[in-house]
PDB file of C-alpha atoms in Angstrom:
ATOM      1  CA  UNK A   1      71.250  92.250  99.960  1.00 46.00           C
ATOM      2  CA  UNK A   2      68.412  92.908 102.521  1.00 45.00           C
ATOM      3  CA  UNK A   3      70.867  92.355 105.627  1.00 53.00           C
ATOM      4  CA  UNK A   4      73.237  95.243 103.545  1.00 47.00           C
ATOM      5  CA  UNK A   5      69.809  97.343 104.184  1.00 50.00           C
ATOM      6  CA  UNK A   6      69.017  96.511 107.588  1.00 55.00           C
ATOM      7  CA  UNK A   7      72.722  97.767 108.547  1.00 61.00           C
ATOM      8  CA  UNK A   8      72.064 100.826 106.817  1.00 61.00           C
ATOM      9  CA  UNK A   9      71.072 103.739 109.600  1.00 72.00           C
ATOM     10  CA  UNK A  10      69.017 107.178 109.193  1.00 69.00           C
ATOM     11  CA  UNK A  11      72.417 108.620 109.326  1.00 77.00           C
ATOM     12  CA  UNK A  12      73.868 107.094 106.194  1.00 72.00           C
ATOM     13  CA  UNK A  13      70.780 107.774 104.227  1.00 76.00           C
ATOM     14  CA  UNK A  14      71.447 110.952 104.849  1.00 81.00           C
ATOM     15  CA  UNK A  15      75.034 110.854 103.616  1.00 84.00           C
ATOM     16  CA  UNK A  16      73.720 109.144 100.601  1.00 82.00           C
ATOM     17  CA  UNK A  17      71.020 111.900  99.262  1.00 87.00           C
ATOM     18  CA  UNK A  18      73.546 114.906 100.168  1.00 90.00           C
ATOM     19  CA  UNK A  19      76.167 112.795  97.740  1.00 88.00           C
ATOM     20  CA  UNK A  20      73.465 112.679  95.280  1.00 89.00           C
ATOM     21  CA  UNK A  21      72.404 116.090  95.781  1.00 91.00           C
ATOM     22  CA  UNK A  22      75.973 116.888  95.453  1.00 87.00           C
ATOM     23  CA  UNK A  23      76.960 114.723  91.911  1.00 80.00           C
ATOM     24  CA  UNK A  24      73.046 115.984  90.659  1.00 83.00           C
ATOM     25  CA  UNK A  25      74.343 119.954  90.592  1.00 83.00           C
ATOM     26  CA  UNK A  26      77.253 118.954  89.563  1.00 76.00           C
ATOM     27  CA  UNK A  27      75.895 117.521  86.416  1.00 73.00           C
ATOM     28  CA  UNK A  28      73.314 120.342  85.951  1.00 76.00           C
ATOM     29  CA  UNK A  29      76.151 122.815  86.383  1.00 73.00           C
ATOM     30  CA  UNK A  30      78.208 121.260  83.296  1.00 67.00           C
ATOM     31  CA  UNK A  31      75.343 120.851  81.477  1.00 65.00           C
ATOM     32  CA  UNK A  32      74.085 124.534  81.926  1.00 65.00           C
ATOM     33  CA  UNK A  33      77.249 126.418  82.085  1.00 67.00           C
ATOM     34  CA  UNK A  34      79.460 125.158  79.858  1.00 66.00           C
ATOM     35  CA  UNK A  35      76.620 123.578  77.205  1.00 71.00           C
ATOM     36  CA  UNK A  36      78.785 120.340  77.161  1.00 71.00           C
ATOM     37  CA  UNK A  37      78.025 117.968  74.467  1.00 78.00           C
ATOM     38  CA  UNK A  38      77.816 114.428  76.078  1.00 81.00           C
ATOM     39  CA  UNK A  39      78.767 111.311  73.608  1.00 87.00           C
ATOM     40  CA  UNK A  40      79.062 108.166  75.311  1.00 88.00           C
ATOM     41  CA  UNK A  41      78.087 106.267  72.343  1.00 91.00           C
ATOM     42  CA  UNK A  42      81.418 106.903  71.271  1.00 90.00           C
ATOM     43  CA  UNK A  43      83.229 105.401  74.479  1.00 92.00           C
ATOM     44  CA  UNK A  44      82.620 101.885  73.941  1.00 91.00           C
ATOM     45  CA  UNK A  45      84.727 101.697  70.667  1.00 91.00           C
ATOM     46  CA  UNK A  46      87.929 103.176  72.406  1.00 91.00           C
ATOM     47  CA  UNK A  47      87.306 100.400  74.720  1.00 92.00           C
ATOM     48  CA  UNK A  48      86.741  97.115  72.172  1.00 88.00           C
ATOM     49  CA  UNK A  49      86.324  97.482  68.323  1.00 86.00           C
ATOM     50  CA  UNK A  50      85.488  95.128  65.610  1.00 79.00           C
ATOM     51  CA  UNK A  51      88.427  94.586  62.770  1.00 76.00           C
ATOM     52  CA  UNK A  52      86.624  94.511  59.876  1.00 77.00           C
ATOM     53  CA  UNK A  53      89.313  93.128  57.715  1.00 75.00           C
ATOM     54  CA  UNK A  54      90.334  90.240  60.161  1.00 73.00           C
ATOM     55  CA  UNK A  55      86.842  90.108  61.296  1.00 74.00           C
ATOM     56  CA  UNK A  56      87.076  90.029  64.859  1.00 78.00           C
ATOM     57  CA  UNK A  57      87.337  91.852  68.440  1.00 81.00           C
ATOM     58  CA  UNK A  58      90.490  93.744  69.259  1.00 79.00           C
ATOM     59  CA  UNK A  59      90.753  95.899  72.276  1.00 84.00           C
ATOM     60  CA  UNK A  60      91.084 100.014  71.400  1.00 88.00           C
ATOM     61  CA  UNK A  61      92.755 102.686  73.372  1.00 90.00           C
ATOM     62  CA  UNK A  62      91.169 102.154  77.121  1.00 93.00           C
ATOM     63  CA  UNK A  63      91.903  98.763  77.039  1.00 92.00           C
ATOM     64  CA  UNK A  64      94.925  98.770  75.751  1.00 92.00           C
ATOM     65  CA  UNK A  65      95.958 101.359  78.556  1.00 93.00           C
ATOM     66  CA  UNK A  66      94.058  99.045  81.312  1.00 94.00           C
ATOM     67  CA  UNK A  67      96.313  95.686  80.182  1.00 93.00           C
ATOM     68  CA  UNK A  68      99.473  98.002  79.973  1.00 92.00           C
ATOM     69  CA  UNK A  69      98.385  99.494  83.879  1.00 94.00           C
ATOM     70  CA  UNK A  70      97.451  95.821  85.531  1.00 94.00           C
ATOM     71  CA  UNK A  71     101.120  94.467  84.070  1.00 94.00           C
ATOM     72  CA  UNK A  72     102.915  97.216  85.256  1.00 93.00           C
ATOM     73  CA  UNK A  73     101.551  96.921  88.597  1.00 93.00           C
ATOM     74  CA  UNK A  74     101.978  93.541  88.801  1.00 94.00           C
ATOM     75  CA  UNK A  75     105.208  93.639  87.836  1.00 95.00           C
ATOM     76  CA  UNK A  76     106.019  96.814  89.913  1.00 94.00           C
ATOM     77  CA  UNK A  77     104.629  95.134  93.045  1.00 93.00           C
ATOM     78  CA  UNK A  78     106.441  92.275  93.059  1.00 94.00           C
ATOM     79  CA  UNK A  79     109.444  94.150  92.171  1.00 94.00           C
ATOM     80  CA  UNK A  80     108.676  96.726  95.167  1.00 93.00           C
ATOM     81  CA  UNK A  81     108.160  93.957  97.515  1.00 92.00           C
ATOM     82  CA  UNK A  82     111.413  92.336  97.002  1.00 93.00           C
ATOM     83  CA  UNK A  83     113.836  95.833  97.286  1.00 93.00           C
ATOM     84  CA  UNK A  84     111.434  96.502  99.833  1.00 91.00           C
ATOM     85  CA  UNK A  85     111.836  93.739 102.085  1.00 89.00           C
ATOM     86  CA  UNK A  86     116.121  93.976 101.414  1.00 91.00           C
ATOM     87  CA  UNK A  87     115.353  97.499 102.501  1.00 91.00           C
ATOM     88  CA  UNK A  88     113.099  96.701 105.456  1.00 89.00           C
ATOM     89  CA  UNK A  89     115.759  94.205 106.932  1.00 86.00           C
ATOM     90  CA  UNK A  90     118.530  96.958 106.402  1.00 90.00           C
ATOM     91  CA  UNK A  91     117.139  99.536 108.455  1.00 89.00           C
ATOM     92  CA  UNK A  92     116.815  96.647 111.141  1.00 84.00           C
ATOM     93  CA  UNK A  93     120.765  95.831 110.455  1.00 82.00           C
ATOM     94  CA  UNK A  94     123.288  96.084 113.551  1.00 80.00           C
ATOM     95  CA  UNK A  95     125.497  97.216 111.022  1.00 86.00           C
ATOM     96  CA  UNK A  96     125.376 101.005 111.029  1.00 89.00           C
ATOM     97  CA  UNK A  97     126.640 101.674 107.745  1.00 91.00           C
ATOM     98  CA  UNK A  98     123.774  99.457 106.132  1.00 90.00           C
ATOM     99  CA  UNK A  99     121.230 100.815 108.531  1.00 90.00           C
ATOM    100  CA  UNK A 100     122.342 103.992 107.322  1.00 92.00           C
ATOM    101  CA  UNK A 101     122.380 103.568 103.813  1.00 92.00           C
ATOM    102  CA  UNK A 102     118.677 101.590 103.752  1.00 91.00           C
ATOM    103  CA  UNK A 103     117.582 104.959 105.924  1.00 90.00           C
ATOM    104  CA  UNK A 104     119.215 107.536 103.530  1.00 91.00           C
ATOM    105  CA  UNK A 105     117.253 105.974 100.617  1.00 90.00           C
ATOM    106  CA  UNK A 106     113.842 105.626 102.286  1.00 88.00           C
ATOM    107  CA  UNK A 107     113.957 109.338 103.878  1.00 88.00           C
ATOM    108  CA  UNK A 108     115.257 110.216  99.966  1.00 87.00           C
ATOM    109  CA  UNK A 109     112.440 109.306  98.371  1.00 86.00           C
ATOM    110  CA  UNK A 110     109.664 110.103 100.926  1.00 83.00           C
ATOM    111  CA  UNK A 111     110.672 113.564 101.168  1.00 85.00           C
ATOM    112  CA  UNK A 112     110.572 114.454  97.306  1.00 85.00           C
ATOM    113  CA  UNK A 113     107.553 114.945  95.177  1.00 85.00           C
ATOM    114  CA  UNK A 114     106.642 111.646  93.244  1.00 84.00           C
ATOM    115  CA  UNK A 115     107.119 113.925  89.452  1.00 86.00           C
ATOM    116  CA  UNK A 116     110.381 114.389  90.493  1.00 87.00           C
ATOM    117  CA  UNK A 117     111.203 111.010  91.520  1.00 85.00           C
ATOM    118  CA  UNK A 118     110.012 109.594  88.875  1.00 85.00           C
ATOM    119  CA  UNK A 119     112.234 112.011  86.444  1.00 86.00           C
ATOM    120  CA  UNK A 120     115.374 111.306  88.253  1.00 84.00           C
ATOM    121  CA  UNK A 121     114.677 107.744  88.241  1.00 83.00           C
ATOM    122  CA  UNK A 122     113.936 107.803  83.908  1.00 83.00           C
ATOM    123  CA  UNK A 123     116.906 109.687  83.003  1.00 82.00           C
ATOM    124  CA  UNK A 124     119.731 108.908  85.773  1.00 81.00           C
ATOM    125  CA  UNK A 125     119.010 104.789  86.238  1.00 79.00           C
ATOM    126  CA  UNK A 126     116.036 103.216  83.980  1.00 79.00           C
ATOM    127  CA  UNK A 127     117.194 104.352  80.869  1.00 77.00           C
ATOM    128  CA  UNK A 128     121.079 103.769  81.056  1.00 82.00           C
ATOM    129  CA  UNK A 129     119.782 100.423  82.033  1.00 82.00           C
ATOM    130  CA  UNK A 130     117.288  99.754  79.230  1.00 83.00           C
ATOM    131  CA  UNK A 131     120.425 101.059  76.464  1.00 82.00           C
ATOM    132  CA  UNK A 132     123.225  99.092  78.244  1.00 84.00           C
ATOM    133  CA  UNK A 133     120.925  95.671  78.052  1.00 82.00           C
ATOM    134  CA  UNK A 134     120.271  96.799  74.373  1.00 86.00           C
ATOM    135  CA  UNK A 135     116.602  95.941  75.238  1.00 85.00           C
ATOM    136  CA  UNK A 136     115.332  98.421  72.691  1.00 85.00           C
ATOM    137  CA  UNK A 137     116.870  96.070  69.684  1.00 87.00           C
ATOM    138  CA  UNK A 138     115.957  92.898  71.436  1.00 88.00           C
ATOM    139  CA  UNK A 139     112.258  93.871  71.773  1.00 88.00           C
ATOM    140  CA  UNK A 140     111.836  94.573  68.094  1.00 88.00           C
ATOM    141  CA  UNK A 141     113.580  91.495  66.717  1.00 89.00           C
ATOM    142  CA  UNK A 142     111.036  89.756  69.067  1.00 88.00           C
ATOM    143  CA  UNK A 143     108.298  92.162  67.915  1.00 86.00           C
ATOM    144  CA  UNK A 144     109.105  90.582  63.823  1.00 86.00           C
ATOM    145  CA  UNK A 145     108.544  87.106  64.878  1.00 84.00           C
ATOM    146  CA  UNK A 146     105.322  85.126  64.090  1.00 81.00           C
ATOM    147  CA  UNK A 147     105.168  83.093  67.285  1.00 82.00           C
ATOM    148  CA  UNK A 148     105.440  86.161  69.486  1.00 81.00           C
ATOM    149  CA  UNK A 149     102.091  85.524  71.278  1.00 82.00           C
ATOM    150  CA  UNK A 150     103.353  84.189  74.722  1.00 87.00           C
ATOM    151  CA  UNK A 151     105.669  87.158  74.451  1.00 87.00           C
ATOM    152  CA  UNK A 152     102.345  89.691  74.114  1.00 86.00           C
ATOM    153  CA  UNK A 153     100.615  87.993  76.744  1.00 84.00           C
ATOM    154  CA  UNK A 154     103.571  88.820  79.614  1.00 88.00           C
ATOM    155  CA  UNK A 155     104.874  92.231  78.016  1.00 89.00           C
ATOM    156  CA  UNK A 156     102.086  93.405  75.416  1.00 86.00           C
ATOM    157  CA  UNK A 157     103.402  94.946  72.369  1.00 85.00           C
ATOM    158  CA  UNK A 158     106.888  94.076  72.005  1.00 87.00           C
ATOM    159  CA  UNK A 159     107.933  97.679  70.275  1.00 86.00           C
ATOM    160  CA  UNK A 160     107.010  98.964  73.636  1.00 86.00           C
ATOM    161  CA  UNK A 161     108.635  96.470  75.988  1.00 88.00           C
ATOM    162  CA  UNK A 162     110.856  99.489  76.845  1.00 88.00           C
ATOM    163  CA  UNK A 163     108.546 101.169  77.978  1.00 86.00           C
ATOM    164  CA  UNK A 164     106.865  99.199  80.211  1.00 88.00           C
ATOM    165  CA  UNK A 165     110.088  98.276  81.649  1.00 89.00           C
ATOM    166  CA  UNK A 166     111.011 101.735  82.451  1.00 87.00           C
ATOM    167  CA  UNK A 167     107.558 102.256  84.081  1.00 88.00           C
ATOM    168  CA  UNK A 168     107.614  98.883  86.233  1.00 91.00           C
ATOM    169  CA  UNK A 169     111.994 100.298  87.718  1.00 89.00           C
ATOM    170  CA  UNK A 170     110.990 103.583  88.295  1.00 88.00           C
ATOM    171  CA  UNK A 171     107.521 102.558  89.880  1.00 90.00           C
ATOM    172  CA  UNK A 172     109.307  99.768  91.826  1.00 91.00           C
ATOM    173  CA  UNK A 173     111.926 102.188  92.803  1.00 88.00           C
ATOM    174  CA  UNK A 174     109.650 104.689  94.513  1.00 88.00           C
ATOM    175  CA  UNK A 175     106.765 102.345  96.092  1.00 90.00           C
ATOM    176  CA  UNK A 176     109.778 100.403  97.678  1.00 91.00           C
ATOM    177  CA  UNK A 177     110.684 102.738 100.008  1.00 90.00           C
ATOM    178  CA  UNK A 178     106.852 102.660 101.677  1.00 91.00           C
ATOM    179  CA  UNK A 179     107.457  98.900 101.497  1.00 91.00           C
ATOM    180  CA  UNK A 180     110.484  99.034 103.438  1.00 90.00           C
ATOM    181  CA  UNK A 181     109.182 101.245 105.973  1.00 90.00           C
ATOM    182  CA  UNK A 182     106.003  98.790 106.171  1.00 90.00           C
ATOM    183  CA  UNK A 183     108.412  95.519 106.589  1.00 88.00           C
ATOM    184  CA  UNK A 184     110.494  97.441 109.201  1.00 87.00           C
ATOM    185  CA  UNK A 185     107.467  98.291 111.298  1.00 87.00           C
ATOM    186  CA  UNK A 186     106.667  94.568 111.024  1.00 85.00           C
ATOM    187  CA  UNK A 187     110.422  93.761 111.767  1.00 82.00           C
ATOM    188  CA  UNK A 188     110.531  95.965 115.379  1.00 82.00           C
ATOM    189  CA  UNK A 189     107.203  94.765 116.299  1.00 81.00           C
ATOM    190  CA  UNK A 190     108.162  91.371 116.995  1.00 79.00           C
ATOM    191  CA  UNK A 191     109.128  91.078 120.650  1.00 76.00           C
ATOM    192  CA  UNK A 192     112.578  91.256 121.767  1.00 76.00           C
ATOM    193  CA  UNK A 193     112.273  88.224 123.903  1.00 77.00           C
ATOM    194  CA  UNK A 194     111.868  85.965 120.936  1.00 76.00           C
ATOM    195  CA  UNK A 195     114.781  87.125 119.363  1.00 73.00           C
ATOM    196  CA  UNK A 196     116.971  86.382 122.661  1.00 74.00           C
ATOM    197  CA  UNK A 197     115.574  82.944 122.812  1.00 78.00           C
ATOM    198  CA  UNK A 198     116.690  82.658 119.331  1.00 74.00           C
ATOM    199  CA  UNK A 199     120.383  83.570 120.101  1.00 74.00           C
ATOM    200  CA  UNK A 200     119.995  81.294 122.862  1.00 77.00           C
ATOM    201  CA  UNK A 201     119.508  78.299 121.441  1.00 78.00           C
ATOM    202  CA  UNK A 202     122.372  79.095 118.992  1.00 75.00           C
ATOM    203  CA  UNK A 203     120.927  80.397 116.085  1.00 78.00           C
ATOM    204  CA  UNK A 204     122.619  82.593 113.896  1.00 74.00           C
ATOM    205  CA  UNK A 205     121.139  86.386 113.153  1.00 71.00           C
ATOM    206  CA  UNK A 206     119.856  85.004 109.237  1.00 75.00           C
ATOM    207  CA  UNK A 207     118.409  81.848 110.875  1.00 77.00           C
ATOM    208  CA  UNK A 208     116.628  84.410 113.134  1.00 78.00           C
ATOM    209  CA  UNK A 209     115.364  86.328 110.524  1.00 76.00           C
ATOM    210  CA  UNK A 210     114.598  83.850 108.425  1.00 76.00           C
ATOM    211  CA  UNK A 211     112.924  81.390 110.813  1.00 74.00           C
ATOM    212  CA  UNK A 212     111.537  83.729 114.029  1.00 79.00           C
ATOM    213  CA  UNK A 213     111.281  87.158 113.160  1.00 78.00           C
ATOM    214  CA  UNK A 214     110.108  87.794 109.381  1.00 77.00           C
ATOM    215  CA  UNK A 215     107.177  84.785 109.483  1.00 78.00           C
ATOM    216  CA  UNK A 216     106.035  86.354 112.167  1.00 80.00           C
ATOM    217  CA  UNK A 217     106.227  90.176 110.507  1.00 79.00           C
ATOM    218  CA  UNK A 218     104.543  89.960 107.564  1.00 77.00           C
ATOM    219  CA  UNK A 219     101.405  88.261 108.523  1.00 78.00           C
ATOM    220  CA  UNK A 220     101.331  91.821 110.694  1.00 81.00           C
ATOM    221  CA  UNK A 221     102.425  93.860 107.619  1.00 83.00           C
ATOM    222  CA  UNK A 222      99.729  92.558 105.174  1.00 81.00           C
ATOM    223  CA  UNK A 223      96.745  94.677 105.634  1.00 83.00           C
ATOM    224  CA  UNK A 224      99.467  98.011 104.957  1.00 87.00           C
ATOM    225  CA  UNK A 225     100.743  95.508 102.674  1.00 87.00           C
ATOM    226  CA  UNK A 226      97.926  95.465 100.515  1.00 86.00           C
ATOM    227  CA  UNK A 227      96.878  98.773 101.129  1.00 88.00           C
ATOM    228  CA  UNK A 228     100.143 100.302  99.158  1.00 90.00           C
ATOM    229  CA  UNK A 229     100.074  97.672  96.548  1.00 91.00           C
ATOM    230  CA  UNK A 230      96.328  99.626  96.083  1.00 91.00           C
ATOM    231  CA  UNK A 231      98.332 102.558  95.815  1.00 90.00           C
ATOM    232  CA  UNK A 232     100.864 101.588  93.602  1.00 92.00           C
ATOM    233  CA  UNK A 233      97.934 101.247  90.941  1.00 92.00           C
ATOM    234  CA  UNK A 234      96.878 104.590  91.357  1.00 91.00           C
ATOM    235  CA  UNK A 235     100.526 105.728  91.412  1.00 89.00           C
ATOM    236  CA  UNK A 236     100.885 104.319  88.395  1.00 91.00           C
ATOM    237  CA  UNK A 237      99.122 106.822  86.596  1.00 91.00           C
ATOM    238  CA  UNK A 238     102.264 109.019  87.178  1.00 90.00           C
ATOM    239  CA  UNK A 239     104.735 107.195  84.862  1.00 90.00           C
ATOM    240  CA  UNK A 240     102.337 108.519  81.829  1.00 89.00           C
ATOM    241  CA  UNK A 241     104.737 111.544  82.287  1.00 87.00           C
ATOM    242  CA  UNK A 242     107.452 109.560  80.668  1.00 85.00           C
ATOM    243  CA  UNK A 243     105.756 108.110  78.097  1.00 83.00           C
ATOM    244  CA  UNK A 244     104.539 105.128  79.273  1.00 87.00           C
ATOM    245  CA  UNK A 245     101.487 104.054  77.707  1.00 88.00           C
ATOM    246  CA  UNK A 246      99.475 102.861  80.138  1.00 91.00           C
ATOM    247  CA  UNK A 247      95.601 104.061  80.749  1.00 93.00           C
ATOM    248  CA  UNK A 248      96.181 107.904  81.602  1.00 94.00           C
ATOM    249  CA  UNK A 249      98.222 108.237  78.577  1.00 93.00           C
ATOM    250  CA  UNK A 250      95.775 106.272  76.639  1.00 93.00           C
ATOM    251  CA  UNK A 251      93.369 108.575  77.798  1.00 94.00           C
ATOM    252  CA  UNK A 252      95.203 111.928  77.229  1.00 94.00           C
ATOM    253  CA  UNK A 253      95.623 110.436  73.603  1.00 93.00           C
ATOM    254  CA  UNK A 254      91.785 109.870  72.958  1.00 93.00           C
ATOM    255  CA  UNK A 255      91.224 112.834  74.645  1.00 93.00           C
ATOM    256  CA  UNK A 256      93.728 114.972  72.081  1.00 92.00           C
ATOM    257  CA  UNK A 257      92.038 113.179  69.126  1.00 91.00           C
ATOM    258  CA  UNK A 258      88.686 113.150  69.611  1.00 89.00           C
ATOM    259  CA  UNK A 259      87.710 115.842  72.463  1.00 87.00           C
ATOM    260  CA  UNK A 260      85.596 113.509  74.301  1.00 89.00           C
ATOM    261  CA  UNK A 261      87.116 115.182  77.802  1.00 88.00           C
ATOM    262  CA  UNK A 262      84.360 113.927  80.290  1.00 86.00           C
ATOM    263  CA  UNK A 263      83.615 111.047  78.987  1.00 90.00           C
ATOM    264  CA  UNK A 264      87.127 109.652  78.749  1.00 93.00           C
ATOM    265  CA  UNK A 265      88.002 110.805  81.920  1.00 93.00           C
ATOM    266  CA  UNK A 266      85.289 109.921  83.718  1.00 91.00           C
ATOM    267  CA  UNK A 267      85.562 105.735  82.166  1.00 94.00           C
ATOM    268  CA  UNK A 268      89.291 106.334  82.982  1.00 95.00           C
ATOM    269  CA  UNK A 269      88.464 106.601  86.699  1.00 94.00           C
ATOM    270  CA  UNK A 270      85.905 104.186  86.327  1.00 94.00           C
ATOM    271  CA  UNK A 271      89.144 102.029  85.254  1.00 95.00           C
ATOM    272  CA  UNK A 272      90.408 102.347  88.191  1.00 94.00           C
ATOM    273  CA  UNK A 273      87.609 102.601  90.282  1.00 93.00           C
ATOM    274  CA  UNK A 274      87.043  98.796  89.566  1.00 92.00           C
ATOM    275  CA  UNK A 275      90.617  97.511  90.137  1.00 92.00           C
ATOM    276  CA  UNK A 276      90.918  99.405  93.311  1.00 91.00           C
ATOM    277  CA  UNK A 277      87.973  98.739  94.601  1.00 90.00           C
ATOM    278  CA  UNK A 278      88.045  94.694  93.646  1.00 89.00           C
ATOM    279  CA  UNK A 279      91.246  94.231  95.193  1.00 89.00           C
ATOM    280  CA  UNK A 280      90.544  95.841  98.561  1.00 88.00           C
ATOM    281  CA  UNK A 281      87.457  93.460  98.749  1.00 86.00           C
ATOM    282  CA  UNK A 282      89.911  91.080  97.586  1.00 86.00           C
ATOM    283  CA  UNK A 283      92.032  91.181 100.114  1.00 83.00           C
ATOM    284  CA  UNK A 284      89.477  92.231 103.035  1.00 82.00           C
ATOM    285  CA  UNK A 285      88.422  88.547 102.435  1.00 80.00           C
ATOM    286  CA  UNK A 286      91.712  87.246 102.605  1.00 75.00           C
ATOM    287  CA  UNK A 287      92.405  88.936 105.959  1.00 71.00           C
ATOM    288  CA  UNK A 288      88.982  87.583 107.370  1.00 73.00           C
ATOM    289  CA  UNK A 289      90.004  84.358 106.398  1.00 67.00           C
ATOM    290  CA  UNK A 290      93.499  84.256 107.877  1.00 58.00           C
TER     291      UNK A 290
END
């Protein structure tokens, strides 16, 4: 802690008091002008509340949204990686029509606002999918079992297993298209030369990928890597315009019910504050390490 202090410089102490100064007449301004009513002992029940009929802990609103965001974006991100890495190789493809194709996609969805990705996504692909699997019937005949715990733990509450799985395709579907363009930066900066001696030696162009060229990319993609995977979290706060219920949904709920505006908001960010923040430390460390 005291070597965090000694790195500290005039400079950033001055940062530091203007950001105070700053969030200080902020807070004076809300409480002067608009004679807000602050009640924060009301925020830790939306986030874990006792049962008093089964007589123990069971997580509210906030948390409920929190569990729903972390599985999405854990599901989302592996998801992402994969169609992102077919994606990433594509554009790299000798074939033109492939390279094409992999481009057409990528420049698709970087060039349209996320809202309206994420609508065309919902009602053109995720939910065709979600009523041709019959998932909808599936999840609530899993939702009526007893031993459905395991099923919970993965997915949360089974009634909503559409849901999520709507909000992990359509978040997948957009975030892969950064992905791709992250693997095929890693792709072309591998020098040419290696590839040649690859062909040389009789290798095929798969045994080149596989063996030469992508080991090689994605230790250089992984700081971008995990930078977008940060993203995705945050991005995930989109897919509450479809109904997911993750934590900004959650949050516009509790907000609707019980008017508790900055205070819900401001443990919302909080939220995500945390995850973002412990996963870039997370993966800072890894980076040092490797």
């Amino acid at each position: 802690m005291l070597s965090f202090y000694k790195k500290l410089r005039w400079l950033d102490y001055v940062i530091l008091v203007v950001l105070a100064t700053f969030v200080g007449y902020i807070w004076f301004t809300i409480e002067g002008t608009l004679n807000y009513a602050w009640r924060w002992e009301l925020i830790p029940n939306y986030i874990l509340r006792w049962h008093t009929g089964r007589e123990e802990w069971f997580a509210n609103l906030l948390l409920q949204g929190l569990a729903a965001t972390v599985r999405i974006s854990i599901y989302a991100s592996i998801l992402a990686l994969i169609l992102g890495t077919i994606l990433g190789v594509a554009r790299c493809s000798a074939n033109l029509t492939i390279r094409m194709l992999a481009r057409t996609y990528l420049e698709f969805l970087r060039n349209i606002p996320p809202v309206v990705i994420v609508f065309i996504f919902f009602f053109f692909l995720s939910q065709q999918l979600i009523e041709a699997l019959n998932l909808e019937a599936w999840s609530r005949s899993i939702a009526r079992q007893e031993n459905r715990g395991i099923w919970e733990f993965f997915f949360g509450n089974m009634r909503q297993f559409p849901s999520l799985v709507s909000g992990v395709i359509v978040l997948a579907l957009f975030e892969s298209a950064f992905v791709g363009e992250i693997v095929r930066a890693g792709i072309q900066s591998v020098g040419k030369g290696q590839r040649e001696a690859a062909r040389s030696i009789g290798m095929s162009h798969m045994q080149e990928l596989r063996y030469i060229v992508l080991p090689q990319a994605l230790k250089k993609v992984v700081p971008p890597m995990a930078n977008q995977f940060i993203t995705l979290i945050k991005d995930s706060s989109i897919i509450s315009l479809i109904s997911v219920q993750e934590l900004t949904y959650k949050t516009v709920e509790l907000v609707a019910s019980t008017r508790l505006i900055f205070e819900a908001w401001i443990t919302t960010a909080a939220f995500y504050f945390i995850l973002c923040f412990g996963l870039s430390m997370l993966f800072r460390k890894l980076e040092t390490k490797s």
